[in-house]
């Protein structure tokens, strides 16, 4: 099937993935324009994605930190290119990034001057992403007194309010905590609080807890203080997405409770991401352990907790139709997840963050979780930071994808193929050194009798290893053995792997193992962004 023969919704998903990589991960907005030049169909499908946002990047270079005027200033933007192609009607969001030494308002004023000329032609803009960075790491602006700072903030917020009247998505991202940032974000939050549907903030802002975000459906917060904590005043029953990162206290959950109700019900929540800060929590005196957390409609749950106690897992009430579960936690917290009903799971990722002595105690809980996937088709399982030995004693007939970031022995790899016959994708990130010599005990490929094929559906193998530690000849031997015994194999990816020996190997043995002709070997130039 040709790429253009795919359904349009599939092509759009591909374009979204590639466009996001170019624009947001690599910062190469101009490079994303290549998607418009492939053909007429792609141009029609990609234009609303590529032109949905414009960026404005202002940066300053100062001779000294005491200098109030920059030595040079650069303003880069994609506005002119979008306007030149008559696609301003497609613009939905504005991404502002300001890098300065000590005076970010100068950059914001430049941004507003730029927006004034074009904002009237963008009636559909509803999202603002704003990122202020101090190039020299200064945390406080000593050039403005409190009154001047407040006036400057009010002016900026008032201007943005006029230019972007339809804003209902606000992302406030930065790399420093200071009065300027807090005042600006407080002003923006106050301005748009009644209409915001999405709010993301990479730092706590004290006034947020007195604002009524009655329409908010998506909230993402990163906690920056160890002591007093704040969350916006929201209707928890309206939230659909919630992300809480670097949580410093289990009792943060009580900030979502009304009065002294015995339960907090996140009625409409579909996606929950929780990550606790590493540190010494007072786990025996938390107040949240008496409060139920109800998630009746949740579909995707991510929990990162290295502590012995986790309120979400201990007190949470979940439905039986979780689609995605990602847990990275201590052995004790992992055991709390045993009560989860995951009979409808589609993607399962397990991470054990514990020492070797605690691993055996965590295995029973992991096995019970995995056993709930038996009978499910197309389940993607990842085992992270722990031994995969916990799943090698049972048949897992329905799992189709397995990824492990834990060191894997050659014996374990072969056992996986026997225990998981439905496996089509296998990603291994490292091999343990103490059993590498066992590769030499594998039956000789060069024997007169062809080796019997393994009963596996394996089609994709990805191997990642450190060339400075693991000899390439061992990895090549493993690949050769897999290649001859997996007749359905289509692609092998091994980063930093020289391919010459494999090319010669295929040429020599393709008459004995005809399926070798169908295998694509990807080595030194492998795309590291390739994932399942």
Coordinates of C-alpha atoms in Angstrom, one line a residue:
X1 CA 0.0 0.0 0.0
X2 CA 1.3 3.4 -0.9
X3 CA 1.4 6.1 1.8
X4 CA -1.2 8.2 0.1
X5 CA -3.5 5.3 0.0
X6 CA -3.8 5.4 3.8
X7 CA -7.0 6.9 5.2
X8 CA -6.8 10.6 5.7
X9 CA -7.1 10.4 9.5
X10 CA -4.0 8.1 9.6
X11 CA -2.1 10.5 7.4
X12 CA -3.1 13.4 9.7
X13 CA -1.8 11.5 12.7
X14 CA 1.5 11.0 10.9
X15 CA 1.7 14.7 10.0
X16 CA 0.9 15.7 13.6
X17 CA 3.7 13.5 14.9
X18 CA 6.3 14.8 12.4
X19 CA 5.1 18.4 12.7
X20 CA 5.3 18.2 16.6
X21 CA 8.8 16.8 16.4
X22 CA 10.0 19.6 14.0
X23 CA 8.3 22.5 15.8
X24 CA 8.2 21.6 19.5
X25 CA 11.1 19.1 20.0
X26 CA 13.7 20.4 17.5
X27 CA 12.5 24.1 17.3
X28 CA 12.7 23.9 13.5
X29 CA 9.4 25.5 12.4
X30 CA 10.8 26.3 9.0
X31 CA 11.8 22.7 8.4
X32 CA 8.2 21.6 9.0
X33 CA 7.3 23.4 5.8
X34 CA 8.7 20.5 3.8
X35 CA 5.5 18.6 4.7
X36 CA 3.6 21.1 2.5
X37 CA 5.8 20.3 -0.6
X38 CA 5.2 16.6 -0.9
X39 CA 2.0 16.7 -2.9
X40 CA -1.3 18.5 -3.1
X41 CA -3.1 16.1 -0.7
X42 CA -0.4 16.6 1.9
X43 CA -0.5 20.3 1.5
X44 CA -4.3 20.4 2.2
X45 CA -3.9 18.1 5.2
X46 CA -0.7 19.7 6.7
X47 CA -1.5 23.4 6.3
X48 CA -4.0 23.5 9.2
X49 CA -1.4 21.8 11.4
X50 CA 1.7 23.8 10.3
X51 CA 0.0 27.2 10.3
X52 CA -2.0 26.6 13.4
X53 CA 0.6 28.4 15.5
X54 CA 3.2 31.2 15.1
X55 CA 6.3 31.7 17.2
X56 CA 7.8 35.0 18.4
X57 CA 11.3 34.7 19.9
X58 CA 13.1 37.7 21.4
X59 CA 16.6 37.4 22.8
X60 CA 19.1 40.0 24.2
X61 CA 22.8 40.0 24.6
X62 CA 24.3 42.2 27.3
X63 CA 28.0 43.2 27.9
X64 CA 27.5 43.2 31.6
X65 CA 24.8 42.2 34.0
X66 CA 24.6 45.8 35.3
X67 CA 23.9 47.2 31.8
X68 CA 20.3 48.3 31.4
X69 CA 20.5 48.4 27.6
X70 CA 21.3 45.3 25.6
X71 CA 24.4 45.1 23.4
X72 CA 22.2 43.4 20.7
X73 CA 18.6 42.2 20.4
X74 CA 17.1 39.8 18.0
X75 CA 13.4 39.3 17.2
X76 CA 12.6 36.2 15.2
X77 CA 9.0 35.3 14.2
X78 CA 7.1 33.2 11.7
X79 CA 4.4 35.8 11.3
X80 CA 5.5 37.2 8.0
X81 CA 5.7 33.8 6.4
X82 CA 2.2 32.8 7.6
X83 CA 0.8 36.2 6.4
X84 CA 2.6 35.8 3.0
X85 CA 0.8 32.5 2.4
X86 CA -2.6 34.0 3.3
X87 CA -3.0 31.4 6.1
X88 CA -3.6 33.8 9.0
X89 CA -7.1 32.5 9.4
X90 CA -5.6 29.1 10.4
X91 CA -3.6 30.5 13.4
X92 CA -4.9 29.2 16.7
X93 CA -2.0 29.7 19.1
X94 CA 1.0 32.0 19.7
X95 CA 4.2 30.7 21.2
X96 CA 6.3 33.5 22.9
X97 CA 9.8 32.9 24.1
X98 CA 11.9 35.6 25.6
X99 CA 15.6 35.3 26.6
X100 CA 17.0 38.3 28.4
X101 CA 19.5 39.2 31.1
X102 CA 17.6 41.4 33.5
X103 CA 14.6 43.1 31.8
X104 CA 12.0 40.8 30.3
X105 CA 9.4 43.5 29.9
X106 CA 11.4 45.1 27.1
X107 CA 11.0 41.8 25.2
X108 CA 7.3 41.6 26.0
X109 CA 6.8 45.2 24.7
X110 CA 8.5 44.1 21.4
X111 CA 6.2 41.1 21.2
X112 CA 3.1 43.3 21.7
X113 CA 4.2 45.8 19.1
X114 CA 4.6 42.9 16.7
X115 CA 1.1 41.5 17.6
X116 CA -0.7 44.8 17.2
X117 CA -0.1 44.8 13.5
X118 CA -1.5 41.4 12.9
X119 CA -3.7 40.3 15.7
X120 CA -6.9 41.7 14.1
X121 CA -6.5 39.1 11.3
X122 CA -6.3 36.2 13.8
X123 CA -9.9 36.0 15.2
X124 CA -9.4 32.3 16.1
X125 CA -6.4 32.6 18.4
X126 CA -7.3 30.9 21.7
X127 CA -4.0 29.7 23.1
X128 CA -0.9 31.5 24.4
X129 CA 2.3 29.8 25.3
X130 CA 4.7 32.1 27.1
X131 CA 8.2 31.3 28.3
X132 CA 10.5 33.8 30.0
X133 CA 14.1 32.9 30.5
X134 CA 17.0 34.6 32.4
X135 CA 20.1 34.1 30.3
X136 CA 22.3 34.7 33.3
X137 CA 20.2 33.0 35.9
X138 CA 19.3 36.2 37.8
X139 CA 16.3 35.5 40.1
X140 CA 15.2 39.1 41.0
X141 CA 15.0 42.2 39.0
X142 CA 16.7 45.0 41.0
X143 CA 16.1 47.6 38.3
X144 CA 12.4 48.0 39.1
X145 CA 10.8 48.9 42.4
X146 CA 7.6 47.2 43.4
X147 CA 5.3 50.0 42.1
X148 CA 7.0 50.1 38.7
X149 CA 6.9 46.3 38.4
X150 CA 3.2 46.3 39.1
X151 CA 2.5 49.0 36.6
X152 CA 4.5 47.3 33.9
X153 CA 2.7 44.0 34.6
X154 CA -0.7 45.7 34.4
X155 CA 0.1 47.4 31.1
X156 CA 1.3 44.1 29.5
X157 CA -1.7 42.2 30.7
X158 CA -4.1 44.9 29.6
X159 CA -2.5 44.9 26.1
X160 CA -2.6 41.2 25.7
X161 CA -6.3 41.2 26.9
X162 CA -7.2 43.5 24.1
X163 CA -5.1 41.7 21.4
X164 CA -6.2 38.2 22.4
X165 CA -9.8 38.5 23.6
X166 CA -10.7 34.8 22.9
X167 CA -7.9 33.2 24.8
X168 CA -9.0 30.1 26.8
X169 CA -5.7 28.2 26.9
X170 CA -2.7 29.5 28.8
X171 CA 0.6 27.8 29.2
X172 CA 3.1 29.5 31.5
X173 CA 6.6 28.0 31.2
X174 CA 9.9 29.3 32.5
X175 CA 13.2 28.2 34.0
X176 CA 13.3 30.7 36.9
X177 CA 11.2 31.8 39.8
X178 CA 11.1 35.5 40.4
X179 CA 8.8 38.4 41.2
X180 CA 8.5 39.4 37.5
X181 CA 7.3 36.0 36.5
X182 CA 4.9 35.8 39.4
X183 CA 3.4 39.2 38.8
X184 CA 3.0 38.6 35.1
X185 CA 1.4 35.2 35.5
X186 CA -0.9 36.5 38.3
X187 CA -2.1 39.2 36.0
X188 CA -2.7 36.8 33.1
X189 CA -4.5 34.3 35.3
X190 CA -6.7 37.1 36.8
X191 CA -7.5 38.4 33.3
X192 CA -8.6 35.1 31.8
X193 CA -9.6 33.0 34.9
X194 CA -13.3 33.0 34.1
X195 CA -12.8 31.6 30.6
X196 CA -9.8 29.4 30.8
X197 CA -10.3 25.8 29.8
X198 CA -6.6 24.8 29.9
X199 CA -3.9 26.0 32.4
X200 CA -0.4 24.8 32.6
X201 CA 2.2 26.4 34.9
X202 CA 5.8 25.3 35.7
X203 CA 5.8 27.1 39.0
X204 CA 3.4 27.8 41.8
X205 CA 1.8 31.2 41.9
X206 CA 0.3 32.2 45.2
X207 CA -2.8 34.1 44.2
X208 CA -4.1 31.2 42.1
X209 CA -5.8 29.6 45.0
X210 CA -8.3 32.5 45.3
X211 CA -9.4 32.5 41.7
X212 CA -12.4 30.6 40.4
X213 CA -11.5 28.7 37.3
X214 CA -15.0 27.5 36.8
X215 CA -14.5 26.3 33.2
X216 CA -11.2 24.6 33.6
X217 CA -11.0 21.1 32.1
X218 CA -7.2 20.6 31.9
X219 CA -4.8 21.5 34.6
X220 CA -1.0 20.9 34.8
X221 CA 1.0 22.2 37.7
X222 CA 4.7 21.8 38.8
X223 CA 5.2 22.4 42.5
X224 CA 8.3 24.5 43.4
X225 CA 7.9 25.0 47.2
X226 CA 8.5 22.5 50.0
X227 CA 6.3 24.4 52.4
X228 CA 3.1 26.3 51.5
X229 CA 1.3 24.9 48.4
X230 CA -1.3 26.2 46.1
X231 CA -3.7 24.9 43.5
X232 CA -6.3 26.8 41.5
X233 CA -9.8 26.9 42.8
X234 CA -11.4 24.5 40.3
X235 CA -14.5 22.4 39.9
X236 CA -12.8 18.9 40.2
X237 CA -15.9 17.2 38.7
X238 CA -15.2 19.2 35.4
X239 CA -11.5 18.3 35.0
X240 CA -10.7 15.9 32.2
X241 CA -6.9 16.1 32.4
X242 CA -4.8 16.6 35.5
X243 CA -1.1 16.6 35.8
X244 CA 0.7 17.2 39.2
X245 CA 4.5 17.1 39.0
X246 CA 7.1 17.3 41.8
X247 CA 4.4 17.0 44.5
X248 CA 6.2 17.8 47.8
X249 CA 3.5 16.5 50.2
X250 CA 0.8 13.8 50.1
X251 CA -1.6 16.3 51.6
X252 CA -1.6 18.4 48.4
X253 CA -4.7 16.3 47.4
X254 CA -6.6 17.9 50.3
X255 CA -6.5 21.2 48.4
X256 CA -9.0 19.8 46.0
X257 CA -11.5 18.8 48.7
X258 CA -14.6 20.9 49.5
X259 CA -15.1 21.4 53.2
X260 CA -14.5 18.1 55.0
X261 CA -16.1 15.7 52.6
X262 CA -14.9 12.1 53.0
X263 CA -14.2 11.7 49.3
X264 CA -12.9 13.8 46.3
X265 CA -14.6 12.8 43.1
X266 CA -12.9 13.6 39.8
X267 CA -16.0 12.6 37.9
X268 CA -15.0 13.5 34.3
X269 CA -11.2 12.9 34.6
X270 CA -9.8 10.8 31.8
X271 CA -6.0 11.4 32.1
X272 CA -4.1 11.6 35.4
X273 CA -0.3 12.1 35.7
X274 CA 1.2 12.2 39.2
X275 CA 4.8 12.5 40.1
X276 CA 6.1 12.9 43.7
X277 CA 9.2 14.7 44.6
X278 CA 12.0 12.6 46.0
X279 CA 12.5 13.3 49.7
X280 CA 11.6 12.3 53.2
X281 CA 7.8 12.5 53.4
X282 CA 6.2 12.1 56.8
X283 CA 4.2 9.1 55.6
X284 CA 2.7 8.1 59.0
X285 CA 1.0 11.4 59.7
X286 CA -0.6 12.3 56.4
X287 CA -4.2 13.4 56.6
X288 CA -5.1 12.3 53.1
X289 CA -5.1 8.6 54.1
X290 CA -8.6 9.0 55.4
X291 CA -10.0 10.5 52.2
X292 CA -11.2 8.6 49.2
X293 CA -10.1 9.7 45.7
X294 CA -12.7 8.7 43.1
X295 CA -11.8 8.4 39.4
X296 CA -14.9 6.7 37.9
X297 CA -14.1 7.5 34.2
X298 CA -10.3 7.5 34.1
X299 CA -8.6 5.9 31.1
X300 CA -4.9 6.7 31.4
X301 CA -3.1 6.7 34.7
X302 CA 0.6 7.6 35.3
X303 CA 2.1 7.4 38.8
X304 CA 5.7 8.1 39.7
X305 CA 6.2 7.5 43.4
X306 CA 9.4 6.3 45.1
X307 CA 7.8 6.3 48.6
X308 CA 6.2 3.5 50.6
X309 CA 2.8 5.2 50.5
X310 CA 0.9 6.6 47.5
X311 CA -2.5 8.2 48.0
X312 CA -3.6 7.6 44.5
X313 CA -2.9 3.9 44.6
X314 CA -3.9 3.4 48.3
X315 CA -7.1 5.5 48.4
X316 CA -8.0 5.7 44.7
X317 CA -11.2 4.1 43.4
X318 CA -10.9 3.2 39.7
X319 CA -13.1 1.7 37.0
X320 CA -12.4 -1.7 35.4
X321 CA -11.6 -0.2 32.0
X322 CA -8.2 1.5 32.3
X323 CA -6.6 1.7 28.9
X324 CA -3.1 2.8 29.8
X325 CA -1.2 2.3 33.1
X326 CA 2.3 3.6 33.7
X327 CA 3.7 3.0 37.2
X328 CA 7.2 3.8 38.3
X329 CA 7.5 3.4 42.0
X330 CA 9.0 1.6 45.0
X331 CA 8.3 -2.1 45.7
X332 CA 5.7 -1.1 48.4
X333 CA 3.9 1.3 46.2
X334 CA 3.9 -1.2 43.4
X335 CA 2.1 -3.7 45.7
X336 CA -0.6 -1.1 46.2
X337 CA -1.3 -1.2 42.5
X338 CA -2.3 -4.9 42.8
X339 CA -6.0 -3.9 43.4
X340 CA -6.3 -2.1 40.0
X341 CA -8.6 -3.7 37.5
X342 CA -6.8 -3.7 34.1
X343 CA -8.7 -6.3 32.2
X344 CA -9.2 -3.7 29.3
X345 CA -5.6 -2.5 29.4
X346 CA -4.0 -1.6 26.0
X347 CA -0.6 -0.3 27.3
X348 CA 1.1 -1.3 30.5
X349 CA 4.4 0.1 31.7
X350 CA 5.9 -1.1 35.0
X351 CA 9.0 0.4 36.6
X352 CA 10.5 -0.8 39.9
X353 CA 12.7 1.7 41.6
X354 CA 14.2 -0.3 44.4
X355 CA 17.4 -2.1 45.3
X356 CA 18.2 -5.7 44.4
X357 CA 17.1 -7.0 47.9
X358 CA 13.6 -5.6 47.5
X359 CA 13.0 -6.8 43.9
X360 CA 12.0 -10.4 44.9
X361 CA 9.3 -9.0 47.2
X362 CA 7.9 -6.9 44.4
X363 CA 7.7 -9.7 41.8
X364 CA 4.5 -11.2 43.1
X365 CA 2.7 -7.9 42.7
X366 CA 4.1 -7.4 39.2
X367 CA 3.1 -11.0 38.2
X368 CA -0.4 -10.4 39.5
X369 CA -0.7 -7.2 37.4
X370 CA 0.6 -9.0 34.3
X371 CA -1.7 -11.9 34.8
X372 CA -4.6 -9.6 34.4
X373 CA -3.6 -8.9 30.8
X374 CA -3.9 -12.6 29.8
X375 CA -6.7 -12.8 27.3
X376 CA -6.2 -9.2 26.1
X377 CA -5.0 -8.7 22.6
X378 CA -2.5 -6.1 21.4
X379 CA -1.2 -5.2 24.9
X380 CA 2.1 -3.2 24.9
X381 CA 4.2 -3.9 28.0
X382 CA 7.3 -2.1 29.2
X383 CA 9.5 -3.2 32.1
X384 CA 11.7 -0.4 33.3
X385 CA 14.5 -0.3 35.8
X386 CA 14.0 -3.8 37.1
X387 CA 14.6 -7.4 36.1
X388 CA 12.2 -8.9 33.6
X389 CA 12.6 -12.3 35.3
X390 CA 9.3 -11.8 37.0
X391 CA 7.4 -12.6 33.8
X392 CA 9.4 -15.5 32.6
X393 CA 7.7 -18.3 34.4
X394 CA 4.3 -17.9 32.8
X395 CA 2.9 -17.9 29.2
X396 CA 1.6 -14.5 28.1
X397 CA -0.3 -15.3 24.9
X398 CA -1.7 -11.9 24.1
X399 CA 1.1 -9.4 24.6
X400 CA 2.3 -8.0 21.3
X401 CA 4.9 -5.5 22.4
X402 CA 7.6 -5.6 25.1
X403 CA 10.2 -3.0 26.0
X404 CA 12.7 -3.3 28.8
X405 CA 15.1 -0.7 30.0
X406 CA 16.5 -3.2 32.5
X407 CA 19.7 -5.2 31.7
X408 CA 18.7 -8.4 29.9
X409 CA 20.6 -11.7 29.6
X410 CA 20.7 -13.6 26.4
X411 CA 18.9 -16.5 28.1
X412 CA 16.1 -14.1 29.2
X413 CA 15.7 -12.8 25.7
X414 CA 15.2 -16.3 24.3
X415 CA 12.9 -17.2 27.1
X416 CA 10.8 -14.2 26.4
X417 CA 10.2 -15.4 22.8
X418 CA 8.9 -18.7 24.2
X419 CA 6.8 -17.2 26.9
X420 CA 5.3 -14.5 24.7
X421 CA 4.6 -16.2 21.3
X422 CA 2.3 -13.4 20.1
X423 CA 5.1 -10.8 20.5
X424 CA 5.6 -8.7 17.4
X425 CA 7.8 -5.9 18.8
X426 CA 10.8 -6.3 21.2
X427 CA 13.0 -3.5 22.4
X428 CA 16.0 -4.3 24.6
X429 CA 18.2 -1.5 26.0
X430 CA 21.1 -3.3 27.4
X431 CA 22.7 -6.8 27.9
X432 CA 24.3 -7.9 31.1
X433 CA 28.0 -8.6 30.8
X434 CA 28.3 -11.6 33.0
X435 CA 26.3 -13.8 30.6
X436 CA 27.5 -12.5 27.3
X437 CA 29.7 -15.5 26.9
X438 CA 26.6 -17.6 26.7
X439 CA 26.2 -16.4 23.2
X440 CA 29.0 -18.7 22.2
X441 CA 26.9 -21.6 23.5
X442 CA 24.2 -21.0 21.0
X443 CA 24.0 -23.9 18.4
X444 CA 26.2 -23.2 15.5
X445 CA 24.4 -21.5 12.6
X446 CA 27.0 -22.9 10.2
X447 CA 25.9 -26.5 10.8
X448 CA 24.6 -28.6 7.9
X449 CA 21.1 -28.9 9.3
X450 CA 19.1 -25.6 9.4
X451 CA 18.0 -24.5 12.9
X452 CA 14.3 -25.0 13.7
X453 CA 12.3 -21.8 13.7
X454 CA 11.0 -20.4 17.0
X455 CA 7.2 -20.3 17.4
X456 CA 7.0 -16.5 17.5
X457 CA 5.3 -13.7 15.6
X458 CA 8.3 -11.4 16.1
X459 CA 8.6 -8.8 13.3
X460 CA 10.6 -5.9 14.9
X461 CA 13.7 -6.1 17.2
X462 CA 15.4 -3.0 18.6
X463 CA 18.7 -3.4 20.4
X464 CA 20.4 -0.6 22.2
X465 CA 23.8 -1.2 23.8
X466 CA 27.0 0.7 24.7
X467 CA 29.6 0.0 22.1
X468 CA 32.3 1.0 24.6
X469 CA 31.2 -1.8 27.0
X470 CA 29.5 -4.5 25.0
X471 CA 31.6 -5.9 22.1
X472 CA 29.9 -5.5 18.8
X473 CA 30.7 -9.1 17.8
X474 CA 28.4 -10.4 20.6
X475 CA 25.5 -8.3 19.4
X476 CA 26.1 -9.4 15.9
X477 CA 26.0 -13.0 17.0
X478 CA 22.7 -12.4 18.8
X479 CA 21.2 -10.8 15.7
X480 CA 22.3 -13.6 13.5
X481 CA 20.8 -16.2 15.8
X482 CA 17.5 -14.3 16.0
X483 CA 17.5 -13.7 12.2
X484 CA 17.7 -17.4 11.3
X485 CA 15.2 -18.6 13.9
X486 CA 12.4 -16.0 13.4
X487 CA 11.0 -16.4 9.9
X488 CA 8.5 -13.5 10.2
X489 CA 11.2 -11.0 11.2
X490 CA 11.1 -7.8 9.1
X491 CA 13.4 -5.3 10.7
X492 CA 16.4 -5.3 13.2
X493 CA 17.6 -1.9 14.6
X494 CA 20.8 -1.9 16.5
X495 CA 22.4 1.5 17.1
X496 CA 26.1 1.9 16.4
X497 CA 26.2 -1.5 14.7
X498 CA 28.4 -2.1 11.7
X499 CA 26.4 -3.7 8.9
X500 CA 29.0 -5.1 6.7
X501 CA 29.2 -8.5 8.4
X502 CA 25.4 -8.8 8.4
X503 CA 25.2 -8.1 4.7
X504 CA 27.8 -10.8 4.0
X505 CA 25.9 -13.1 6.4
X506 CA 22.7 -12.7 4.5
X507 CA 24.4 -13.3 1.1
X508 CA 25.9 -16.5 2.4
X509 CA 22.9 -18.1 4.2
X510 CA 19.9 -16.8 2.2
X511 CA 19.7 -20.2 0.4
X512 CA 19.4 -22.1 3.7
X513 CA 17.2 -19.4 5.3
X514 CA 15.2 -17.7 2.5
X515 CA 13.5 -15.3 4.8
X516 CA 16.8 -13.5 5.5
X517 CA 16.1 -11.6 2.2
X518 CA 13.1 -10.0 3.8
X519 CA 14.9 -8.5 6.9
X520 CA 16.0 -4.9 6.9
X521 CA 19.1 -4.3 9.1
X522 CA 19.5 -0.7 10.5
X523 CA 22.7 0.1 12.2
X524 CA 24.9 3.2 12.5
X525 CA 22.4 5.6 11.0
X526 CA 19.4 4.3 13.0
X527 CA 16.8 6.9 13.9
X528 CA 16.9 7.1 17.7
X529 CA 13.4 8.6 17.8
X530 CA 11.9 5.3 16.6
X531 CA 9.7 3.9 19.2
X532 CA 6.8 1.4 19.3

